[in-house]
Tab-separated table of C-alpha atoms in Angstrom:
chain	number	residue	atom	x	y	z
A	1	UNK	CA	0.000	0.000	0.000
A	2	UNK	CA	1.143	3.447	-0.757
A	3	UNK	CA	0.629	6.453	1.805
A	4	UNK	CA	2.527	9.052	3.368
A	5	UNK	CA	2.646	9.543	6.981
A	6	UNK	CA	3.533	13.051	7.907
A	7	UNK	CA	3.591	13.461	11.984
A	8	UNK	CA	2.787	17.343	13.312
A	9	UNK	CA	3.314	19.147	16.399
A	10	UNK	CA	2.102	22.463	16.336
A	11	UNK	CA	-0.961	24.402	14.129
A	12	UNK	CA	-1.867	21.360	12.450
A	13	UNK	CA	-4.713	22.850	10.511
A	14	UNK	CA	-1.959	25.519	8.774
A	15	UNK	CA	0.031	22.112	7.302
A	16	UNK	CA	-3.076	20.730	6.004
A	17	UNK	CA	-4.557	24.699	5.245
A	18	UNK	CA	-0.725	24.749	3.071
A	19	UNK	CA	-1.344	21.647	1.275
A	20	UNK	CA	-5.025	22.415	0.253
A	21	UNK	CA	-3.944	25.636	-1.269
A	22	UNK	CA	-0.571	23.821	-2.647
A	23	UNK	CA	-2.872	21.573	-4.873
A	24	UNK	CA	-4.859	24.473	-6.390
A	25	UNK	CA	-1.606	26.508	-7.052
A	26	UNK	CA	-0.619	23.668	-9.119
A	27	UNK	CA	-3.672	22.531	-10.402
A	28	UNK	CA	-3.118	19.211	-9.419
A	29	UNK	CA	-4.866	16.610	-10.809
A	30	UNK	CA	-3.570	14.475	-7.821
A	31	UNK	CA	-6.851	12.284	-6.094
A	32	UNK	CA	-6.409	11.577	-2.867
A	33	UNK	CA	-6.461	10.721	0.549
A	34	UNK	CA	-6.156	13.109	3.403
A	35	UNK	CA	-6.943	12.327	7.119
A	36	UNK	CA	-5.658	12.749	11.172
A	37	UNK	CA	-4.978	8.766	12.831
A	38	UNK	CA	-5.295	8.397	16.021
A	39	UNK	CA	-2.275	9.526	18.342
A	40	UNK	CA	-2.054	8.922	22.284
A	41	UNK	CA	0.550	11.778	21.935
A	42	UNK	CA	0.451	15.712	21.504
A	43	UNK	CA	1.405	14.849	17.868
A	44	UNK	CA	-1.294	14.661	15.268
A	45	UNK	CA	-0.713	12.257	11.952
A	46	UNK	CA	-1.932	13.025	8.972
A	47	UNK	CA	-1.928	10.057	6.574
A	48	UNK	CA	-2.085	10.517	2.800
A	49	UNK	CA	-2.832	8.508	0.438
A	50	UNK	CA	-4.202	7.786	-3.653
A	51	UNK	CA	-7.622	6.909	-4.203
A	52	UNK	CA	-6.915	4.385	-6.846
A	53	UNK	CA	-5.963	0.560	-5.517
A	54	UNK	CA	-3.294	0.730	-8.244
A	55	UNK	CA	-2.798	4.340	-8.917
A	56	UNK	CA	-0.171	5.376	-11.636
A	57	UNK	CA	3.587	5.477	-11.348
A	58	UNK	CA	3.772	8.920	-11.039
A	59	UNK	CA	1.189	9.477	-7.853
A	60	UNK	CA	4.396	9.053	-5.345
A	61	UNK	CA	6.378	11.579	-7.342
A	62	UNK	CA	3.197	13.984	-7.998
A	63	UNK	CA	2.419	13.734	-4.011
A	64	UNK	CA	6.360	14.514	-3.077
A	65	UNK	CA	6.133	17.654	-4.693
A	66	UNK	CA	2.560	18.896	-3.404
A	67	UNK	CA	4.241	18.225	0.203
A	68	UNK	CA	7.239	19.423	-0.313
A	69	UNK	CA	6.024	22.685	-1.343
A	70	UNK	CA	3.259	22.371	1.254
A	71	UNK	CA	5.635	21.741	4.167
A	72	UNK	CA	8.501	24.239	3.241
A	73	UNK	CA	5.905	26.860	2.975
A	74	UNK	CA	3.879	25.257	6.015
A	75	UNK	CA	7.956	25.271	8.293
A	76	UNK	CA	8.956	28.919	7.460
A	77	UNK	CA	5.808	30.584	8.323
A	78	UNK	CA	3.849	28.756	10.566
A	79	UNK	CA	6.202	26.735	12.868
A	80	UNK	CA	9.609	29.214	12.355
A	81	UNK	CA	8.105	31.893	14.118
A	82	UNK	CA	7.128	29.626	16.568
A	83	UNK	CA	10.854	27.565	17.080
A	84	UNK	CA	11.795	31.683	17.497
A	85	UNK	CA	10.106	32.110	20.357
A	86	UNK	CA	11.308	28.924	21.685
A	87	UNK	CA	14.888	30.139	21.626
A	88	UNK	CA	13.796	33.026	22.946
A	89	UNK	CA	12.480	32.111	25.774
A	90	UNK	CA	15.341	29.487	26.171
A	91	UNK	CA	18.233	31.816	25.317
A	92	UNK	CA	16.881	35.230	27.452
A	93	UNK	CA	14.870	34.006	29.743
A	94	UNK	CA	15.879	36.972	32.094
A	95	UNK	CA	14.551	39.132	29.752
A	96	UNK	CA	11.118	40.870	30.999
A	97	UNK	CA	8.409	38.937	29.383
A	98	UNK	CA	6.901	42.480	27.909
A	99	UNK	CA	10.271	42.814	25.899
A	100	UNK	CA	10.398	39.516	24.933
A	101	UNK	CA	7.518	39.950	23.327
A	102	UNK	CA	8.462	43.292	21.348
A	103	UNK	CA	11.411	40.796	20.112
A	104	UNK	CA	9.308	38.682	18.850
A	105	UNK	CA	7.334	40.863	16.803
A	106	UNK	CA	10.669	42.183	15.501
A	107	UNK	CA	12.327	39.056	14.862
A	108	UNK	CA	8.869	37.850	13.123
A	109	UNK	CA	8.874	40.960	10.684
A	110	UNK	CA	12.835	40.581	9.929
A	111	UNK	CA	11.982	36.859	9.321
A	112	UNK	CA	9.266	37.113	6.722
A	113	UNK	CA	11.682	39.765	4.250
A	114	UNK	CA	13.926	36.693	4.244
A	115	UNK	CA	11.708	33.906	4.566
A	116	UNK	CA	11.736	32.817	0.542
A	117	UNK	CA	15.248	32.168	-0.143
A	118	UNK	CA	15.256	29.607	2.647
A	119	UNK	CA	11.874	28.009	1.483
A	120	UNK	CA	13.454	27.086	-1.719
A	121	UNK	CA	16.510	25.313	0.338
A	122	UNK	CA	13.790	23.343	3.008
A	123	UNK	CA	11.937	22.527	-0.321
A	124	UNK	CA	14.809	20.520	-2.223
A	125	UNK	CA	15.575	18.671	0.842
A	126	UNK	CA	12.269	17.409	1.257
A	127	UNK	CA	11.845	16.546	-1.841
A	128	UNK	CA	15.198	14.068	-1.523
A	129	UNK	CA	13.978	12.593	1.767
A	130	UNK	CA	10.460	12.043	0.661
A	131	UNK	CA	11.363	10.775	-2.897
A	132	UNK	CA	14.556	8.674	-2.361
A	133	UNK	CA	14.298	8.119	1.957
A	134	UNK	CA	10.683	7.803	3.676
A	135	UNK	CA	7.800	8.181	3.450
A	136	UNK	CA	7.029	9.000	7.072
A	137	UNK	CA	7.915	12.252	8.201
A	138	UNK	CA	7.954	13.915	11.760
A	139	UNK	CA	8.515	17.792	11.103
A	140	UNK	CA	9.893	19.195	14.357
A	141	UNK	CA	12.509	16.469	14.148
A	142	UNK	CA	13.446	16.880	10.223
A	143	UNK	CA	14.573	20.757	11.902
A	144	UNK	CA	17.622	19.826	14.147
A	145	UNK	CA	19.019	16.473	11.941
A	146	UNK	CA	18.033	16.991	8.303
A	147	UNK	CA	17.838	21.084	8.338
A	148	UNK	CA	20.683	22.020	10.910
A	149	UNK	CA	22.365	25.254	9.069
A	150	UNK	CA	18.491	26.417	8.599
A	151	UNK	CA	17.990	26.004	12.230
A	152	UNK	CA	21.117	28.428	13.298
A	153	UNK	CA	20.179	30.782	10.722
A	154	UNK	CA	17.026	30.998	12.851
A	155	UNK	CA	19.140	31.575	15.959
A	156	UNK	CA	22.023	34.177	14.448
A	157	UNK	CA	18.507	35.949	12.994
A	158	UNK	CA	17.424	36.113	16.859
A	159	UNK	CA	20.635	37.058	18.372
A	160	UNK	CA	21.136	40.060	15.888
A	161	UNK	CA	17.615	41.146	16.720
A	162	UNK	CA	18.184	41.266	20.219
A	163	UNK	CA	22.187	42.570	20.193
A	164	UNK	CA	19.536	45.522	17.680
A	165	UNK	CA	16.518	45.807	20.171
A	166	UNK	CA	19.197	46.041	23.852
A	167	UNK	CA	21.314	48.916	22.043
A	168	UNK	CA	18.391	50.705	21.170
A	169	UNK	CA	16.796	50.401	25.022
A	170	UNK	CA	20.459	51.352	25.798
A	171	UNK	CA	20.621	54.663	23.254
A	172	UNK	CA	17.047	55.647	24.289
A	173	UNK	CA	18.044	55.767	28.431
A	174	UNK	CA	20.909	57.640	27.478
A	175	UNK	CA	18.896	60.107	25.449
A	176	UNK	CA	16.426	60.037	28.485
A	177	UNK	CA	19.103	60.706	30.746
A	178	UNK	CA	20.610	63.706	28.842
A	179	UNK	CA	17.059	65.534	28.811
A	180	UNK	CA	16.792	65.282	32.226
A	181	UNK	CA	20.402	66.920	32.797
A	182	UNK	CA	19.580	69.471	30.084
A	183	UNK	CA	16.435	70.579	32.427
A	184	UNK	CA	18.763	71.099	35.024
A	185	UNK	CA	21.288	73.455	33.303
A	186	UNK	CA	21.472	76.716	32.629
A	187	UNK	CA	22.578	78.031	29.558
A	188	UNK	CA	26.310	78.883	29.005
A	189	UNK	CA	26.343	80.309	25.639
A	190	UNK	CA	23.434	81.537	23.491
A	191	UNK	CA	23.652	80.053	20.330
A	192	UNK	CA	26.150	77.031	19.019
A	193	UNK	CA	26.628	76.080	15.552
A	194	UNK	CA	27.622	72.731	14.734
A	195	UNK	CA	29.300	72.130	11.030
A	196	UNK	CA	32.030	69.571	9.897
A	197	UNK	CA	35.469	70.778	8.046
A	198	UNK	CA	37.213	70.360	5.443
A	199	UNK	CA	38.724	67.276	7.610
A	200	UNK	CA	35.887	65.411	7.985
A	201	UNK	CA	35.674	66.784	12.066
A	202	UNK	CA	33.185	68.372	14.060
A	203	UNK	CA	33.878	72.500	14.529
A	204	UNK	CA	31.871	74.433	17.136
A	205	UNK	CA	31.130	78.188	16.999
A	206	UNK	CA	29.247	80.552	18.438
A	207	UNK	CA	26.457	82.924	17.450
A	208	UNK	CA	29.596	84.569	15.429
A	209	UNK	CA	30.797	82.010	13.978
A	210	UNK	CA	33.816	82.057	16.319
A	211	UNK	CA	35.718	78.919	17.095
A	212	UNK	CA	34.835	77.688	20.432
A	213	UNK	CA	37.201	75.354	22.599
A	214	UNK	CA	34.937	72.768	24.672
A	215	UNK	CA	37.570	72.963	27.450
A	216	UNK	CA	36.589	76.505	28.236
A	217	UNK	CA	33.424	74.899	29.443
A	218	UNK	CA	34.581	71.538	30.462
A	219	UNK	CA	37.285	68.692	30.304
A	220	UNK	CA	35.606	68.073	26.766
A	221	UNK	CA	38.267	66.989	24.370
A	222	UNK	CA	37.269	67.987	20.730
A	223	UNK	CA	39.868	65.648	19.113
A	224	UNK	CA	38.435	62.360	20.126
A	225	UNK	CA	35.665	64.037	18.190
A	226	UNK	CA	38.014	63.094	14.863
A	227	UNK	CA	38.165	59.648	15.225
A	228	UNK	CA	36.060	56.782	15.119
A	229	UNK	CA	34.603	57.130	18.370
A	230	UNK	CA	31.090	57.567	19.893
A	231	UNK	CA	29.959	60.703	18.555
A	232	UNK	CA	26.257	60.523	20.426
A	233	UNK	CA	27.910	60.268	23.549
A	234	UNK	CA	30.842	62.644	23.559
A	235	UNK	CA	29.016	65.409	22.087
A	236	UNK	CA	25.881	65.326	22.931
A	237	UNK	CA	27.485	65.227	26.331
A	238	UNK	CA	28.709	68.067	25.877
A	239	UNK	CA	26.486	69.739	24.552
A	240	UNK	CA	23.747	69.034	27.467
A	241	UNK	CA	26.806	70.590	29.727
A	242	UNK	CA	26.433	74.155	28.327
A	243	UNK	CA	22.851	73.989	27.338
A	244	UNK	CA	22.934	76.297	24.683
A	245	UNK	CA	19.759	78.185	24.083
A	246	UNK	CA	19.818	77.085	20.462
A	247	UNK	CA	21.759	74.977	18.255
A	248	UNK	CA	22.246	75.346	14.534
A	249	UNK	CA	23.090	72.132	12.868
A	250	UNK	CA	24.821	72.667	9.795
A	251	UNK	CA	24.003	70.969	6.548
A	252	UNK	CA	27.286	68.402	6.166
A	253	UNK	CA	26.371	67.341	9.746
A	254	UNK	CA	23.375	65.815	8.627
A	255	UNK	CA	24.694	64.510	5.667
A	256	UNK	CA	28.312	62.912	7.403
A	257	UNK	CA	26.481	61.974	10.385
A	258	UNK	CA	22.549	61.290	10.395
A	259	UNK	CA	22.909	59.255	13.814
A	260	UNK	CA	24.042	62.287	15.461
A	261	UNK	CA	21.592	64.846	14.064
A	262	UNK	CA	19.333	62.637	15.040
A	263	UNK	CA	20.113	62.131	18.659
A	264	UNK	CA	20.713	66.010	19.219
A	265	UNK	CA	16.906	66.416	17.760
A	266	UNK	CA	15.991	63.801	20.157
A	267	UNK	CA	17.553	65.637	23.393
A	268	UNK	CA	17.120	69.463	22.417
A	269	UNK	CA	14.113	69.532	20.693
A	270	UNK	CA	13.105	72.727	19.825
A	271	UNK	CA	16.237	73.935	20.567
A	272	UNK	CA	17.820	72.178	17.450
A	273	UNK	CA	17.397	74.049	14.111
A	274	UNK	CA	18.438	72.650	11.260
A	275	UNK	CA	20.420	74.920	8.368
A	276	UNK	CA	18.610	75.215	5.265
A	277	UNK	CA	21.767	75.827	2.842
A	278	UNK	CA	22.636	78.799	4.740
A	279	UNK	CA	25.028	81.638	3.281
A	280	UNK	CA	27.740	80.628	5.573
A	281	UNK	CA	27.207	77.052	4.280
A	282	UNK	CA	27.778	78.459	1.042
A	283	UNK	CA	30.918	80.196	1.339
A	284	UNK	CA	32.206	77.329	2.921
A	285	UNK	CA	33.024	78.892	6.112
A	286	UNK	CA	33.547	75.951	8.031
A	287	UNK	CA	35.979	74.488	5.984
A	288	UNK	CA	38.450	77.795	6.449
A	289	UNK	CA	37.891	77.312	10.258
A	290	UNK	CA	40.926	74.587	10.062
A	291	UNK	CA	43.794	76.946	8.159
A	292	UNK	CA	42.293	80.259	9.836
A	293	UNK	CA	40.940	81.531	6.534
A	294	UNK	CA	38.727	84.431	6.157
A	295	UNK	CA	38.991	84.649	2.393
């Protein structure tokens, strides 16, 4: 007798949901059998088979690819979101439960945009197994020994979503924290402009567009400014420390550094003003700051 025996944890009704709208997308011909055994387990059965006591040669290879479409489709977007969550739980459990949950969400959306190209991989290897191997299949265990890279793909997915999700929490306490301060201060200066030079660093001025030294306010140092290093933190730092009453971001700020325009906007509000191609801008002022100039 020919049937396939395909054993199912978890949402059930989306495998068999998959494989019902599997055989229209194909416009199967295919007769036959589809129904749940009995199971003294969580696991549910469902056991396929033809219609026909001696159906043609080609029902077996017909019937591998309406499942193996049907189950690929039926693994990466039914029960993948699901072995997610597992992992989640597993792997951060001392996460609150109200964040793991905003993970989730995050790691389902990132999941979907790259859903397909695995499908195609979980397709061809059910296809071999089903074709050339058994015809009994248990889903949740074809994951771990028959789809292993899939399954750490699922977990490096996770991992960079919550590495993504804890910097985030981490950036938005710190831009909490620096409103707070900024409340707190009075202003030291009335206006600051903030533009980049002609070597790629930050320059500060005042109202007239005089060079300003950070140290006169604080142990600021503007050189570590120049590197590599955390801009957010370092300046916006600073920044908070003199609590100017407005600062003028200059166009090449936003255009070198988009992070840190948009953490100043984040802290200062309506005290950040953004330039709008401004004469100075235009004359390039900021880029004679370095040799001293004024032409």
């Amino acid at each position: 007798m020919i049937f396939f025996l395909i054993v199912v944890k978890r949402l059930p009704e989306c495998l068999v949901q998959r494989i019902r709208q599997q055989s229209v997308s194909l416009n199967s011909s295919l007769d036959y059998y589809c129904n749940w055994l009995p199971s003294s387990g969580p696991e549910k059965i469902l056991f396929l088979s033809p219609r026909e006591a001696d159906p043609p040669q080609e029902w077996i290879h017909q019937m591998t690819e309406l499942l193996s479409f049907s189950i690929a489709q039926y693994l990466v977007s039914d029960l993948s979101p699901l072995l997610l969550e597992d992992y989640l739980r597993f792997r951060f459990s001392d996460l609150p439960r109200k964040e793991r949950g905003e993970i989730a969400a995050l790691v389902r959306s990132k999941h979907r945009l790259c859903g397909t190209g695995f499908q195609e991989r979980i397709r061809q290897r059910l296809r071999e197994y089903l074709l050339h191997e058994d015809r009994y299949l248990n889903i949740e265990g074809f994951v771990p020994f028959r789809l292993p890279d899939y399954r750490e793909e699922l977990y490096s997915l996770m991992e960079e979503v919550v590495e993504d999700f804890l910097s985030e929490k981490e950036y938005r306490e710190f831009v909490r924290l620096l409103k707070y301060f900024l409340e707190l201060q009075e202003p030291k200066i009335e206006t600051v402009h903030l533009a980049i030079d002609g070597r790629g660093d930050f320059q500060i001025t005042d109202q007239w567009f005089q060079k300003v030294d950070p140290k006169e306010w604080e142990e600021f140092d503007l050189d570590y400014l120049a590197g590599d290093g955390d801009y957010e933190d370092v300046l916006a730092s600073m920044l908070v420390t003199v609590a100017p009453r407005q600062i003028i971001l200059h166009q090449n700020v936003l255009h070198r550094y988009p992070r840190v325009a948009d953490t100043l906007r984040r802290i200062f509000d309506r005290r950040l003003h953004f330039c709008h191609n401004c004469s100075y801008c235009r004359l390039d002022v900021f880029h004679h700051l370095i040799t001293g100039d004024k032409s």
